[in-house]
Amino acid sequence: HANTAASATVVLSRAHGMAAPKLVVDFISGRKIEFARTKRGIEFAVDLPSREAMIVGVYPDIPKKSTLSVTSKVKASQKWQWEFRLLNGAGRPAKGSYPATVQVFSPSGKRMKCFERYVPAVNGVLTGEFVMPVNPEKGTWKITAVNKLTFEELSATFDVK
């Protein structure tokens, strides 16, 4: 097997009714890809060393910041909710589906629930609910959410009585 590099120009045509892309990301390296808009769609150059690959995400909006909200006081057996929002420059939820990770930790630091990998924040919003056990650990619980595009990490706490 020879060590060779692959180079190409990738052209993505826009489907009818689809918003024009504003963001292109290589999921493997995490880097944003510079692209040009042309009559054919969007175009970008790819230079890959031997045996490397690229998974490309194309998005109609650019998340700039995130928010995380959670039910503040929870009791045993009670259902509680959280909401993770990825906001664009105008402060509105970013259009498109964006990868995120959400984890819930007990007061002792034990991970109780995990929504990982490429859980999508559809149109910039990811919501979830969790039913507290009958005999939950009392104290301050923590929820952590990560925007997998910007790597912004947010945490919120809630009390279990």
mmCIF file of N, CA, C and O in Angstrom, residues 2 5 17 29 33 35 42-43 58 61 96 100 102 104 113 115-117 119-123 132 136 141 154:
data_model
loop_
_atom_site.group_PDB
_atom_site.id
_atom_site.type_symbol
_atom_site.label_atom_id
_atom_site.label_comp_id
_atom_site.label_asym_id
_atom_site.label_seq_id
_atom_site.Cartn_x
_atom_site.Cartn_y
_atom_site.Cartn_z
ATOM 1 N N ALA A 2 0.746 2.020 -1.000
ATOM 2 C CA ALA A 2 1.552 3.230 -1.110
ATOM 3 C C ALA A 2 0.930 4.355 -0.304
ATOM 4 O O ALA A 2 -0.279 4.411 -0.119
ATOM 5 N N ALA A 5 -1.863 10.698 -1.438
ATOM 6 C CA ALA A 5 -2.847 11.679 -0.971
ATOM 7 C C ALA A 5 -3.923 11.821 -2.041
ATOM 8 O O ALA A 5 -3.672 11.602 -3.220
ATOM 9 N N GLY A 17 -36.108 23.741 -2.810
ATOM 10 C CA GLY A 17 -36.756 24.084 -1.550
ATOM 11 C C GLY A 17 -35.834 24.066 -0.345
ATOM 12 O O GLY A 17 -36.239 24.417 0.756
ATOM 13 N N SER A 29 -12.501 15.746 11.862
ATOM 14 C CA SER A 29 -11.478 16.663 12.400
ATOM 15 C C SER A 29 -12.089 17.762 13.270
ATOM 16 O O SER A 29 -11.396 18.383 14.061
ATOM 17 N N ILE A 33 -15.222 24.004 7.221
ATOM 18 C CA ILE A 33 -14.702 23.954 5.863
ATOM 19 C C ILE A 33 -15.111 25.219 5.132
ATOM 20 O O ILE A 33 -16.292 25.574 5.106
ATOM 21 N N PHE A 35 -16.053 27.277 1.972
ATOM 22 C CA PHE A 35 -16.696 26.884 0.728
ATOM 23 C C PHE A 35 -17.073 28.123 -0.067
ATOM 24 O O PHE A 35 -17.132 29.228 0.453
ATOM 25 N N ILE A 42 -22.612 24.550 -3.819
ATOM 26 C CA ILE A 42 -21.449 24.976 -3.049
ATOM 27 C C ILE A 42 -20.291 24.073 -3.422
ATOM 28 O O ILE A 42 -20.475 22.904 -3.759
ATOM 29 N N GLU A 43 -19.073 24.645 -3.353
ATOM 30 C CA GLU A 43 -17.873 23.901 -3.716
ATOM 31 C C GLU A 43 -16.812 24.107 -2.655
ATOM 32 O O GLU A 43 -16.676 25.201 -2.102
ATOM 33 N N VAL A 58 -23.576 19.653 6.517
ATOM 34 C CA VAL A 58 -23.940 20.896 5.830
ATOM 35 C C VAL A 58 -25.149 21.480 6.554
ATOM 36 O O VAL A 58 -26.158 20.798 6.724
ATOM 37 N N ASP A 61 -27.739 27.191 8.962
ATOM 38 C CA ASP A 61 -27.606 28.291 9.922
ATOM 39 C C ASP A 61 -26.303 28.095 10.691
ATOM 40 O O ASP A 61 -25.690 27.027 10.617
ATOM 41 N N GLY A 96 -32.000 23.784 11.233
ATOM 42 C CA GLY A 96 -31.206 22.599 10.920
ATOM 43 C C GLY A 96 -31.120 21.670 12.118
ATOM 44 O O GLY A 96 -31.651 21.953 13.182
ATOM 45 N N ALA A 100 -25.387 17.208 19.512
ATOM 46 C CA ALA A 100 -25.215 17.667 20.891
ATOM 47 C C ALA A 100 -25.064 16.458 21.804
ATOM 48 O O ALA A 100 -25.392 15.332 21.431
ATOM 49 N N VAL A 102 -25.841 15.476 26.049
ATOM 50 C CA VAL A 102 -26.388 15.907 27.333
ATOM 51 C C VAL A 102 -26.164 14.776 28.331
ATOM 52 O O VAL A 102 -26.431 13.619 28.028
ATOM 53 N N VAL A 104 -26.529 13.755 32.734
ATOM 54 C CA VAL A 104 -27.105 14.103 34.029
ATOM 55 C C VAL A 104 -26.297 13.389 35.108
ATOM 56 O O VAL A 104 -26.063 12.179 35.010
ATOM 57 N N LYS A 113 -27.786 9.605 33.504
ATOM 58 C CA LYS A 113 -28.436 9.559 32.192
ATOM 59 C C LYS A 113 -27.490 10.213 31.205
ATOM 60 O O LYS A 113 -26.817 11.188 31.523
ATOM 61 N N PHE A 115 -27.266 11.290 26.981
ATOM 62 C CA PHE A 115 -27.745 11.392 25.604
ATOM 63 C C PHE A 115 -26.503 11.797 24.810
ATOM 64 O O PHE A 115 -26.097 12.952 24.856
ATOM 65 N N GLU A 116 -25.860 10.831 24.144
ATOM 66 C CA GLU A 116 -24.561 11.085 23.555
ATOM 67 C C GLU A 116 -24.530 10.879 22.054
ATOM 68 O O GLU A 116 -25.543 10.657 21.428
ATOM 69 N N ARG A 117 -23.318 10.905 21.587
ATOM 70 C CA ARG A 117 -22.992 10.741 20.178
ATOM 71 C C ARG A 117 -23.576 11.885 19.379
ATOM 72 O O ARG A 117 -23.389 13.022 19.732
ATOM 73 N N VAL A 119 -26.736 13.113 18.974
ATOM 74 C CA VAL A 119 -28.136 13.372 19.300
ATOM 75 C C VAL A 119 -28.465 14.711 18.652
ATOM 76 O O VAL A 119 -27.780 15.711 18.879
ATOM 77 N N PRO A 120 -29.491 14.774 17.808
ATOM 78 C CA PRO A 120 -29.742 16.023 17.086
ATOM 79 C C PRO A 120 -30.561 17.042 17.865
ATOM 80 O O PRO A 120 -31.561 16.719 18.492
ATOM 81 N N ALA A 121 -30.085 18.280 17.841
ATOM 82 C CA ALA A 121 -30.874 19.416 18.308
ATOM 83 C C ALA A 121 -31.611 19.899 17.062
ATOM 84 O O ALA A 121 -31.053 20.621 16.239
ATOM 85 N N VAL A 122 -32.845 19.453 16.879
ATOM 86 C CA VAL A 122 -33.605 19.732 15.668
ATOM 87 C C VAL A 122 -34.084 21.178 15.683
ATOM 88 O O VAL A 122 -34.722 21.623 16.636
ATOM 89 N N ASN A 123 -33.737 21.902 14.616
ATOM 90 C CA ASN A 123 -34.003 23.343 14.528
ATOM 91 C C ASN A 123 -33.510 24.063 15.769
ATOM 92 O O ASN A 123 -34.150 24.964 16.299
ATOM 93 N N MET A 132 -37.428 11.099 38.099
ATOM 94 C CA MET A 132 -36.557 10.881 39.240
ATOM 95 C C MET A 132 -36.946 9.544 39.903
ATOM 96 O O MET A 132 -38.126 9.217 39.994
ATOM 97 N N PRO A 136 -34.380 8.919 45.249
ATOM 98 C CA PRO A 136 -33.229 9.555 44.602
ATOM 99 C C PRO A 136 -32.225 10.065 45.633
ATOM 100 O O PRO A 136 -32.563 10.290 46.790
ATOM 101 N N TRP A 141 -28.147 18.198 41.869
ATOM 102 C CA TRP A 141 -27.822 17.428 40.682
ATOM 103 C C TRP A 141 -27.302 18.381 39.611
ATOM 104 O O TRP A 141 -27.565 19.577 39.656
ATOM 105 N N LEU A 154 -22.202 23.794 28.558
ATOM 106 C CA LEU A 154 -22.994 24.505 29.562
ATOM 107 C C LEU A 154 -23.412 23.541 30.661
ATOM 108 O O LEU A 154 -23.608 22.344 30.393
#
